[in-house]
Amino acid sequence: MSQVMIKELVPRRELVDPGHLACPGCGAPLAMRLVLKELGEKTIVVLPACCWSIIAGPYPQSSLHVPLYHTAFETAAAVASGIRAALDVRGDTDTTVMAWAGDGGTFDIGLQALSGAAERNEDFLYVCYDNEAYMNTGIQRSSATPWGAWTTTTPRSQPQGTKKKDILSIMAAHRIPYAATACVSYPADLLEKVRKAKSIRGTRFLHILSPCPPGWKFSDEQSIEMGRKAVQNRIFPLMEVEDGIRWRFTMETDGDRVEPYIKAQGRFRHLTDEDMVRIQDEVNARWEYLERMVASSP
Amino acid sequence: MKKVIVGNHAVSLGVKLARVEVVSAYPITPQTQVVEMLSEMCASGELAARFIKVESEHSAMAACCGASAAGTRTFTASSSQGLALMHEMLHWAGNGRHPVVMANINRAMGPGWNVWTDQNDSLSQRDTGWIQLYCETNQEVLDTTIQAFKLAEAVDLPVMVILDAFYLSHTSEPVEIPDQDLVDEFLPRREARLKLDTSDPRSFGSLVRPEDYMEMRWDQQQAMTTALRMYEEIDADWKILTGRRWGAIEPYRMDDAELVLVTSGTVTSTAREVIDQRREDGEMIGLLKVKMFRPFPSAAIRRALRGVDRVAVLDRNVSPGHSGIFAEEIRAALYDVPPDDRPWLHGYVLGLGGRDVTPATIEEIIERAWAVDTPPREDLWVGLKT
């Protein structure tokens, strides 16, 4: 993607102020900035407990130029349902309601409300910005933490022993009109997906990988590079699923080795060569599963 | 128009007359008839509301918070375990100053599973920042439901309308249904002072540091104080329109009473019967019904009970390790009465888990209250099997 094309693709409006409270190198404000560029001013954001509860700024400030409703950890999808109903009943059908939750609020504590809303096909966009642990409370494991990773509740002597939950398949299984993955390292792909999601009615789910320098243990300036490594090495494939049945990759990958990604992050520093083989096998298996889903799509 | 309806349908009809815009609810016995009837009304278009059929009570209250923050008149209903599951979001509605109205059908908490009435479910939510209004009859349920929206929206606080399981929820009584025009005049469409609005973007519920948090709680406390006065005004307006008013408290046959029973909910009706009979027989006995539990009408209760010899508080609830909860609150309110005018307070715990409270139960309490010749030290549990 050339610089010129990027300039044309990315809307100029800025709905996130630079004075937000994210850590240096955080992927989460970049994700919000890009998503809101595409959604525009007529957006209401629902924010459960997550890093963004802080990034948005304390009372009486806000780093966003759109209305924002902070809510309890597990309620993003339910609150978004309520706001949507209120807008609809008063005849406002063109404002977008966006729930914006972290991986803890999506994969773990918020999954019930999200499943309920998706089953009802509530008309909102749900974005999970995934930094693969409870980062805001100090790097505790979630069910989005990858196997083998260190966190403050999975010490190096007993690192994360379970596989990352496959949230995309879970959401696709609800047969919602649109579910996709994206990464802040690929803004054109991300914006295209937001544009598409905005044009669809019903529940739309966007899973954005958001690299976290203090949580993953890499230096601030490497966030974009870390996202590229995840995508290019099939650890976080970029794809979309329509109506739960039409699966499609949206980005070619140029590698299939996990090592460059794993070795670049301190949270995996304790892993052995055997562990690396195990992670590679897991990534290969998931990639094959996704290829089958794509190949069998109508 | 007069109709014979159950308490649950009195709630639904009140909600319809209030032209609620968003309903979000989850089924639980004995509340289900409320939402079944509302579902039919929404489906037929009789009520132009969106009904969000959520997957839990927690989400029901979360959705109500969202809908209310977006400026619409919002309603839910629940009971017991469902209300307990909502607890976190009850705080959210209270502290968030969302004027949500809910009906809670008083049902005992498990285990053991018990679908019958007592007040421990709603009283456990005492400190969540909700106004609580306890009802005695189905007419009161319908009227209070409509009044609740007016009160909630006047002070930006959520209101819980509370009725006894089965004794009201499933019992048919004649109820005067007000005309829609009358209710429209009383309760115009909600115009929120602040709401989620893309033309005026604001942040709701963000991180609040110690230097600002207390002022928010103080504002909430002031709103509760205003609600005490506001309810009397709203109730007076309702009387002009319908001829009926209910009062935060209702003194009944209290002239020169030496013994006063304090009740809430349907126990009140049973007590009225007994008191009527005893008054006929010349006994100096009266009744004080407490409708409003939060904000607690302490001053009005003090005025009503000052100078009475003995007060017997009937609690269909208990705070384990302490006492009946109304007794505890009234005891605290009476502390400000000078000792010479301060009544003895007798607490009676009764009717838990739906155990019937009959005229004989009330008679027993009255006999005990007269018989005691020192101030009682602890509550008596009435009707316990030994």
XYZ file of C-alpha atoms in Angstrom:
684
model
C 0.000 0.000 0.000
C 1.624 3.253 -1.098
C 1.642 6.406 1.034
C -0.617 8.182 -1.434
C -3.280 5.510 -1.221
C -3.185 5.507 2.563
C -3.707 9.276 2.564
C -6.742 8.909 0.343
C -8.099 6.010 2.343
C -7.876 7.440 5.824
C -10.538 10.032 6.641
C -8.991 13.258 7.942
C -11.338 13.822 10.856
C -9.879 13.224 14.312
C -12.327 12.166 17.023
C -9.652 11.088 19.514
C -7.579 13.816 21.146
C -3.814 13.351 21.464
C -3.895 14.059 25.219
C -5.303 10.636 26.083
C -3.853 8.570 28.915
C -2.572 5.457 27.143
C 0.923 4.079 27.713
C 3.535 4.901 25.034
C 3.237 2.552 22.085
C -0.229 1.308 23.055
C -2.246 -0.112 20.171
C -5.608 0.687 21.746
C -5.845 4.458 21.105
C -4.664 3.917 17.548
C -7.415 1.347 17.078
C -10.043 3.773 18.438
C -8.679 6.620 16.350
C -8.907 4.602 13.138
C -12.338 3.146 13.882
C -13.845 6.540 14.770
C -12.322 8.134 11.680
C -14.450 5.766 9.654
C -17.597 5.799 11.820
C -17.669 9.606 12.211
C -19.359 11.965 14.662
C -22.699 10.181 14.676
C -21.422 7.450 16.943
C -22.162 6.622 20.576
C -19.477 4.613 22.350
C -20.148 2.160 25.180
C -17.102 1.436 27.270
C -16.976 -1.287 29.921
C -14.091 -1.525 32.378
C -10.889 -1.882 30.329
C -7.701 0.075 29.547
C -9.860 2.557 27.667
C -11.712 3.455 30.900
C -8.465 5.229 31.763
C -7.389 6.247 28.265
C -10.661 8.155 27.811
C -9.662 10.469 30.649
C -11.033 11.191 34.118
C -14.023 13.420 34.932
C -14.531 16.139 33.752
C -12.378 15.385 30.708
C -12.832 13.154 27.708
C -10.397 12.304 24.965
C -13.255 11.510 22.571
C -15.414 13.860 20.529
C -18.389 11.511 20.582
C -20.766 10.619 23.454
C -19.350 7.989 25.733
C -21.095 5.746 28.273
C -18.822 4.042 30.785
C -20.321 0.863 32.173
C -19.654 -2.163 34.335
C -17.249 -4.817 33.109
C -19.667 -7.412 31.753
C -22.334 -5.159 30.277
C -21.080 -3.560 27.050
C -23.367 -5.535 24.746
C -26.413 -5.147 27.002
C -25.957 -1.396 27.407
C -25.398 -1.038 23.660
C -28.689 -2.936 23.135
C -30.474 -0.456 25.393
C -29.026 2.597 23.663
C -29.881 1.181 20.245
C -33.477 0.521 21.354
C -33.764 4.069 22.703
C -32.422 5.624 19.493
C -34.698 3.471 17.343
C -37.813 4.194 19.343
C -37.123 7.919 18.984
C -36.547 7.549 15.245
C -32.752 7.878 15.112
C -31.636 4.972 12.961
C -28.463 6.483 11.499
C -26.377 6.948 14.652
C -23.970 4.029 15.075
C -23.801 2.430 18.515
C -20.387 0.946 19.175
C -19.463 -1.216 22.155
C -15.713 -1.038 22.717
C -14.342 -3.685 25.073
C -11.047 -5.338 25.881
C -10.410 -9.058 25.742
C -11.369 -9.582 29.394
C -14.680 -7.794 28.856
C -15.318 -9.808 25.705
C -13.798 -13.299 26.002
C -14.452 -13.680 29.750
C -16.846 -11.645 31.853
C -18.804 -10.019 29.017
C -19.331 -13.124 26.891
C -22.835 -13.888 28.192
C -24.179 -10.433 27.416
C -22.400 -10.447 24.051
C -23.848 -13.855 23.175
C -27.326 -12.689 24.168
C -27.068 -9.557 22.060
C -25.625 -11.439 19.082
C -28.408 -14.031 19.287
C -30.944 -11.181 19.192
C -28.936 -9.698 16.316
C -28.887 -6.308 18.027
C -27.985 -3.541 15.626
C -24.587 -2.358 16.847
C -20.888 -2.706 16.198
C -18.987 -4.553 18.912
C -15.234 -4.019 18.844
C -12.913 -6.093 20.988
C -9.462 -4.570 21.152
C -7.417 -7.533 22.256
C -4.162 -7.043 24.151
C -4.294 -10.630 25.395
C -4.571 -10.094 29.164
C -6.080 -7.865 31.862
C -3.554 -5.114 31.183
C -5.292 -2.273 33.013
C -5.174 -4.119 36.334
C -1.543 -5.101 35.816
C -1.206 -7.941 33.270
C -3.326 -10.826 34.591
C -4.189 -13.696 32.250
C -7.498 -13.810 30.394
C -8.900 -16.492 28.124
C -7.387 -14.465 25.265
C -3.855 -14.935 26.623
C -1.913 -17.278 24.315
C -0.557 -20.586 25.494
C 2.847 -20.302 27.124
C 2.661 -16.598 27.937
C 3.834 -15.078 31.192
C 1.420 -12.809 33.038
C 1.291 -11.753 36.685
C -1.129 -14.619 37.385
C 0.663 -17.117 35.145
C 4.239 -16.903 36.445
C 7.158 -18.201 34.392
C 7.213 -21.357 36.508
C 3.609 -22.062 35.455
C 2.781 -19.964 32.377
C -0.592 -19.847 30.596
C -1.509 -23.504 30.127
C -4.588 -23.146 27.947
C -5.196 -22.187 24.344
C -6.476 -18.755 23.386
C -10.244 -18.878 23.037
C -11.393 -18.790 19.413
C -13.691 -15.788 19.705
C -14.113 -15.348 15.951
C -15.578 -18.838 15.600
C -17.785 -18.257 18.650
C -19.190 -15.082 17.100
C -19.497 -16.692 13.666
C -21.465 -19.519 15.295
C -24.056 -16.913 16.286
C -24.541 -16.374 12.520
C -24.332 -12.614 12.899
C -24.130 -10.732 9.604
C -20.501 -9.711 10.004
C -17.514 -10.813 12.078
C -13.911 -9.951 11.268
C -10.400 -9.701 12.614
C -8.128 -6.699 12.132
C -4.880 -5.308 13.436
C -3.677 -1.760 14.050
C -0.624 -2.583 11.932
C -2.850 -2.807 8.846
C -4.956 0.377 8.877
C -6.250 0.035 5.317
C -7.619 -3.438 6.012
C -9.045 -2.256 9.337
C -10.746 0.793 7.830
C -12.218 -1.272 5.022
C -13.758 -3.611 7.571
C -15.193 -0.762 9.636
C -16.634 0.757 6.471
C -18.233 -2.545 5.599
C -19.496 -3.103 9.147
C -21.005 0.385 9.206
C -23.043 -0.364 6.090
C -24.583 -3.527 7.579
C -27.484 -3.679 10.066
C -27.518 -6.203 12.883
C -24.704 -7.334 15.143
C -21.248 -6.705 13.744
C -18.159 -7.932 15.546
C -14.621 -6.708 15.002
C -11.695 -8.353 16.792
C -8.669 -6.041 16.706
C -5.247 -7.270 17.826
C -3.749 -4.458 19.878
C -0.080 -4.968 20.840
C 0.784 -3.932 24.407
C 4.437 -3.000 25.101
C 4.369 -3.314 28.938
C 2.229 -6.465 28.909
C 3.986 -8.318 26.141
C 7.414 -6.985 27.125
C 8.771 -5.262 24.066
C 9.882 -1.667 23.581
C 7.441 1.119 22.766
C 8.425 1.700 19.168
C 7.859 -1.926 18.132
C 4.059 -2.128 18.425
C 3.305 -1.896 14.721
C 6.090 -4.349 13.960
C 4.682 -6.786 16.524
C 1.261 -6.667 14.872
C 2.832 -7.269 11.465
C 4.712 -10.289 12.778
C 1.492 -11.719 14.252
C -0.408 -11.296 11.010
C 2.352 -12.297 8.596
C 3.211 -15.436 10.524
C -0.421 -16.655 10.733
C -0.659 -16.145 14.470
C -3.426 -13.605 13.968
C -4.862 -14.097 10.470
C -6.844 -11.195 9.031
C -10.202 -12.369 7.813
C -13.923 -11.858 7.792
C -17.004 -14.033 8.133
C -20.373 -13.073 6.680
C -23.555 -14.547 8.142
C -21.436 -17.066 9.984
C -20.814 -19.099 6.842
C -18.808 -17.149 4.269
C -15.219 -17.118 5.529
C -12.556 -15.161 3.664
C -8.933 -14.192 4.269
C -8.430 -10.477 3.691
C -4.617 -10.491 3.765
C -2.015 -12.784 2.250
C 0.697 -13.922 4.633
C 4.356 -14.205 3.706
C 5.538 -16.468 6.474
C 4.424 -19.367 8.590
C 7.026 -19.460 11.369
C 6.000 -18.392 14.874
C 9.534 -17.974 16.124
C 10.180 -14.354 15.001
C 6.998 -13.272 16.791
C 7.516 -15.303 19.955
C 11.218 -14.465 20.317
C 10.535 -10.751 20.042
C 8.473 -10.629 23.257
C 9.626 -10.916 26.857
C 6.384 -12.629 27.933
C 7.555 -15.741 26.048
C 11.214 -15.522 27.124
C 11.075 -18.661 29.302
C 9.802 -20.943 26.541
C 11.911 -23.914 25.402
C 12.473 -25.203 21.885
C 9.863 -27.871 22.593
C 7.393 -25.200 23.591
C 8.117 -23.407 20.333
C 7.290 -26.569 18.387
C 4.050 -26.883 20.293
C 3.039 -23.306 19.482
C 3.995 -23.825 15.835
C 1.839 -26.982 15.653
C -1.079 -25.133 17.191
C -0.776 -22.218 14.746
C -0.496 -24.646 11.825
C -3.560 -26.561 12.959
C -5.642 -23.416 13.323
C -4.488 -22.114 9.948
C -5.551 -25.402 8.330
C -8.916 -25.168 10.071
C -9.385 -21.633 8.728
C -8.351 -22.709 5.235
C -10.989 -25.431 5.364
C -13.602 -22.895 6.497
C -12.637 -20.590 3.617
C -12.544 -23.435 1.073
C -15.961 -24.735 2.107
C -17.588 -21.299 2.112
C -20.428 -20.868 -0.385
C -63.172 2.274 33.785
C -63.081 -0.374 36.483
C -61.522 -3.766 35.809
C -60.870 -6.801 37.962
C -57.168 -7.535 37.495
C -54.231 -9.179 39.201
C -51.398 -7.047 40.607
C -49.028 -8.054 37.848
C -51.434 -6.776 35.219
C -51.921 -3.582 37.228
C -48.187 -3.035 36.725
C -48.388 -3.757 32.982
C -51.354 -1.428 32.515
C -49.559 1.294 34.465
C -46.530 0.893 32.232
C -48.705 1.111 29.133
C -50.492 4.218 30.383
C -47.086 5.785 31.171
C -46.167 5.278 27.482
C -42.905 3.567 28.348
C -40.517 3.538 25.383
C -38.053 0.767 26.227
C -38.706 -2.383 28.254
C -35.925 -4.837 29.012
C -36.691 -7.861 31.134
C -36.053 -11.485 31.920
C -38.650 -13.930 33.264
C -38.867 -15.026 36.886
C -41.760 -16.322 38.943
C -43.893 -14.524 40.175
C -43.090 -11.547 37.927
C -43.643 -13.251 34.566
C -47.201 -12.044 33.947
C -45.932 -8.458 33.986
C -43.616 -9.024 31.053
C -45.906 -11.461 29.252
C -48.610 -8.807 29.073
C -46.080 -6.143 28.041
C -44.788 -8.458 25.291
C -48.298 -8.757 23.911
C -48.812 -5.003 24.118
C -45.537 -4.343 22.274
C -46.298 -7.005 19.669
C -49.766 -5.624 18.945
C -48.544 -2.039 18.837
C -50.841 -1.129 21.731
C -47.639 0.069 23.422
C -45.146 1.738 21.055
C -42.087 0.467 22.930
C -39.056 -1.626 22.106
C -38.937 -4.778 24.267
C -35.401 -6.173 24.634
C -35.667 -9.829 25.601
C -32.324 -10.107 27.349
C -30.478 -13.210 28.534
C -30.313 -12.269 32.241
C -31.520 -9.777 34.808
C -28.037 -8.306 34.933
C -28.331 -7.450 31.256
C -31.932 -6.294 31.768
C -30.774 -3.570 34.135
C -27.708 -2.795 31.989
C -29.928 -2.293 28.945
C -32.278 -0.112 31.017
C -29.308 2.058 32.031
C -28.307 2.473 28.381
C -31.834 3.233 27.196
C -32.422 5.660 30.029
C -29.083 7.413 29.413
C -30.169 7.816 25.792
C -33.205 9.734 27.029
C -36.123 7.310 26.920
C -38.680 6.262 29.542
C -37.509 2.811 30.587
C -38.975 -0.069 32.589
C -38.137 -3.530 33.871
C -39.558 -5.987 36.391
C -38.055 -8.724 38.507
C -38.089 -10.652 41.781
C -35.801 -12.227 44.319
C -32.808 -13.945 42.692
C -33.279 -11.817 39.599
C -33.128 -8.631 41.608
C -30.067 -9.924 43.443
C -28.337 -10.626 40.121
C -29.043 -7.025 39.080
C -27.384 -5.675 42.197
C -24.297 -4.221 40.510
C -26.399 -2.483 37.880
C -28.894 -1.226 40.471
C -25.976 0.789 41.796
C -25.174 1.848 38.236
C -28.710 3.143 37.709
C -28.704 4.813 41.117
C -25.301 6.480 40.948
C -25.732 7.123 37.219
C -28.962 9.003 38.069
C -31.015 7.089 35.508
C -34.757 7.435 36.193
C -35.516 3.783 35.426
C -38.685 2.374 36.981
C -38.921 -1.260 37.950
C -41.554 -3.402 39.556
C -40.216 -5.878 42.060
C -42.545 -8.621 43.138
C -41.386 -9.387 46.686
C -40.227 -12.998 46.815
C -38.075 -14.780 49.391
C -34.395 -15.447 48.669
C -33.053 -18.979 48.269
C -31.976 -21.427 49.282
C -34.275 -23.220 49.868
C -36.114 -22.337 46.727
C -39.180 -20.358 47.651
C -41.346 -18.397 45.227
C -43.592 -16.899 47.922
C -43.526 -13.472 49.410
C -41.199 -11.719 51.781
C -39.303 -8.455 51.577
C -35.711 -9.545 51.916
C -35.069 -9.252 48.172
C -35.890 -5.553 47.867
C -34.659 -4.581 51.327
C -31.253 -6.084 50.482
C -31.049 -3.392 47.785
C -31.578 -0.601 50.297
C -28.302 1.213 49.623
C -28.262 1.076 45.827
C -29.724 4.569 45.437
C -33.250 3.527 44.458
C -36.455 5.033 45.743
C -38.557 2.181 47.166
C -42.368 2.275 47.295
C -44.271 -0.629 48.886
C -47.877 -1.224 47.815
C -50.887 -2.673 49.613
C -53.522 -3.081 46.900
C -53.673 -3.523 43.143
C -55.142 -0.044 42.783
C -52.148 1.297 44.650
C -49.859 -0.747 42.387
C -51.313 0.768 39.231
C -51.343 4.316 40.582
C -47.851 4.010 42.047
C -46.434 2.676 38.782
C -47.597 5.826 36.972
C -46.515 8.111 39.825
C -43.114 6.384 39.868
C -42.175 7.635 36.411
C -43.132 11.177 37.329
C -41.105 11.007 40.525
C -38.095 9.296 38.931
C -37.865 11.816 36.107
C -38.389 14.786 38.443
C -35.342 13.931 40.566
C -33.287 11.715 38.196
C -33.372 8.726 40.506
C -34.598 5.200 39.787
C -37.774 3.980 41.490
C -38.734 0.487 42.593
C -42.464 -0.245 42.856
C -42.848 -3.197 45.194
C -45.724 -5.633 45.631
C -46.164 -8.889 47.504
C -45.874 -12.131 45.557
C -49.235 -13.856 45.043
C -51.153 -11.792 47.659
C -51.045 -9.007 45.066
C -49.224 -10.305 42.000
C -51.693 -13.136 41.380
C -54.772 -11.919 43.254
C -57.601 -10.218 41.376
C -59.035 -6.998 42.713
C -61.202 -4.286 41.190
C -58.979 -1.493 39.904
C -60.017 1.853 38.463
C -58.043 2.287 35.235
C -57.471 5.973 34.485
C -58.034 7.346 30.994
C -55.009 7.736 28.764
C -55.710 11.476 28.396
C -55.569 11.896 32.149
C -52.250 10.076 32.404
C -50.826 12.027 29.455
C -51.672 15.254 31.232
C -50.066 14.016 34.442
C -47.016 12.483 32.776
C -45.823 14.083 29.520
C -43.147 12.487 27.337
C -39.740 12.360 29.017
C -37.351 15.136 28.125
C -34.020 14.209 29.728
C -31.912 17.029 31.128
C -28.764 15.268 29.892
C -28.513 12.365 27.508
C -26.253 10.560 25.086
C -26.485 12.903 22.134
C -24.092 13.117 19.192
C -24.852 16.841 18.777
C -23.748 17.472 22.382
C -21.145 14.785 23.100
C -20.613 14.077 26.787
C -19.004 11.350 28.806
C -21.168 9.472 31.353
C -19.748 7.589 34.308
C -16.043 8.151 33.713
C -13.283 7.824 36.287
C -13.966 10.229 39.160
C -11.186 11.098 41.568
C -11.591 11.589 45.312
C -11.810 15.370 44.871
C -15.069 15.034 42.924
C -16.688 11.755 43.977
C -18.192 12.925 47.264
C -20.015 15.825 45.613
C -21.718 13.389 43.261
C -22.941 11.327 46.208
C -24.037 14.530 47.936
C -26.079 15.546 44.890
C -27.699 12.116 44.973
C -28.480 12.533 48.657
C -30.033 15.949 47.964
C -32.141 14.396 45.207
C -33.389 11.791 47.698
C -34.378 14.573 50.085
C -36.166 16.364 47.253
C -37.922 13.109 46.373
C -39.576 13.026 49.819
C -41.232 16.393 49.203
C -41.744 15.769 45.503
C -43.668 12.562 46.132
C -46.194 14.409 48.285
C -46.666 16.992 45.511
C -47.038 14.321 42.843
C -49.438 12.388 45.045
C -51.495 15.555 45.595
C -51.658 16.169 41.835
C -52.740 12.583 41.363
C -55.539 13.120 43.854
C -56.805 16.137 41.925
C -56.967 14.017 38.784
C -58.227 10.732 40.241
C -59.475 11.381 43.750
C -56.889 8.987 45.149
C -53.693 9.585 47.103
C -51.477 7.206 49.004
C -48.909 9.128 51.048
C -45.340 8.196 51.940
C -46.910 6.995 55.198
C -50.563 6.525 56.068
C -51.734 6.862 59.689
C -54.945 4.864 60.143
C -57.274 5.209 63.166
C -54.428 6.601 65.217
C -56.401 9.147 67.231
C -55.254 8.824 70.843
C -53.847 5.390 70.068
C -51.748 3.860 72.829
C -50.592 0.966 70.675
C -49.741 1.432 67.003
C -48.908 -1.348 64.571
C -46.485 -0.380 61.810
C -46.884 -2.370 58.601
C -46.031 -2.403 54.912
C -47.413 -4.343 51.953
C -50.460 -6.592 52.218
C -49.994 -7.280 55.924
C -51.462 -3.783 56.249
C -54.873 -4.866 54.927
C -55.081 -7.747 57.370
C -54.073 -5.453 60.229
C -56.727 -2.886 59.231
C -59.463 -5.509 59.667
C -58.268 -6.421 63.136
C -57.840 -2.813 64.185
C -61.310 -1.858 62.923
C -62.792 -4.603 65.090
C -60.793 -3.652 68.182
C -61.592 0.043 67.769
C -65.272 -0.913 67.702
C -64.602 -2.615 71.023
C -63.065 0.594 72.377
C -59.411 -0.418 72.299
C -56.986 2.513 71.829
C -55.157 1.013 68.900
C -54.074 2.309 65.513
C -52.022 1.557 62.427
C -49.216 3.257 60.541
C -48.589 2.044 57.025
C -45.141 2.782 55.589
C -45.183 3.004 51.801
C -41.909 4.820 51.174
C -38.804 3.066 52.461
C -36.182 5.080 50.539
C -35.951 7.931 51.010
C -37.037 7.063 54.541
C -39.724 9.453 55.824
C -38.142 9.683 59.282
C -39.599 13.072 60.236
C -43.139 12.080 59.269
C -42.801 8.818 61.173
C -41.531 10.666 64.248
C -44.459 13.056 64.106
C -46.910 10.202 63.754
C -45.535 8.068 66.579
C -44.466 10.707 69.085
C -46.316 10.286 72.342
C -47.651 6.812 71.510
C -46.972 4.286 74.334
C -46.148 1.242 72.336
C -45.237 0.654 68.711
C -45.259 -2.817 67.226
C -43.377 -3.067 63.921
C -44.375 -6.022 61.758
C -41.508 -7.133 59.532
C -41.939 -9.633 56.735
C -38.150 -9.690 56.493
C -35.127 -10.014 58.722
C -31.550 -8.811 58.772
C -29.806 -11.950 60.064
C -27.845 -11.140 63.187
C -29.851 -8.004 63.866
C -33.599 -7.509 63.570
C -36.524 -6.858 61.286
C -35.448 -4.125 58.914
C -38.386 -1.722 59.233
C -38.074 -2.047 63.024
C -34.408 -1.153 62.827
C -35.094 1.920 60.682
C -37.994 3.122 62.802
C -36.050 2.560 66.014
C -33.334 4.806 64.588
C -35.881 7.443 63.547
C -37.447 7.476 67.026
C -34.132 8.070 68.757
C -34.583 11.790 68.045
C -37.850 11.865 70.030
C -37.297 13.087 73.616
C -37.317 10.080 76.010
C -40.595 11.079 77.684
C -42.420 10.988 74.355
C -40.553 8.050 72.873
C -42.614 4.876 72.509
C -41.442 1.383 73.385
C -40.709 -0.358 70.126
C -41.602 -4.016 69.722
C -40.255 -5.819 66.649
C -42.151 -8.802 65.243
C -40.755 -10.954 62.462
C -43.450 -12.839 60.605
C -44.625 -14.271 57.314
C -41.185 -15.160 55.924
C -41.130 -17.183 52.709
C -44.834 -16.568 52.182
C -46.084 -17.971 55.490
C -49.632 -16.728 55.844
C -50.235 -13.702 58.063
C -53.848 -14.056 59.221
C -56.007 -11.938 61.517
C -55.102 -14.469 64.233
C -51.380 -13.621 63.695
C -52.154 -9.925 64.162
C -54.273 -10.668 67.249
C -51.398 -12.592 68.755
C -49.029 -9.673 68.189
C -51.449 -7.200 69.744
C -51.927 -9.402 72.801
C -48.187 -9.743 73.244
C -47.592 -6.027 72.752
C -50.126 -5.148 75.464
C -48.818 -7.813 77.830
C -45.149 -6.797 77.914
C -44.313 -4.540 80.879
C -40.684 -3.726 80.118
C -39.210 -2.438 76.850
C -38.514 -5.540 74.718
C -34.851 -6.321 74.068
C -35.208 -8.281 70.868
C -37.679 -9.108 68.107
C -40.228 -11.836 68.571
C -40.685 -14.313 65.764
C -44.383 -14.917 65.356
C -45.806 -18.315 64.407
C -42.560 -20.249 64.712
C -43.027 -24.011 64.894
C -41.378 -25.396 68.005
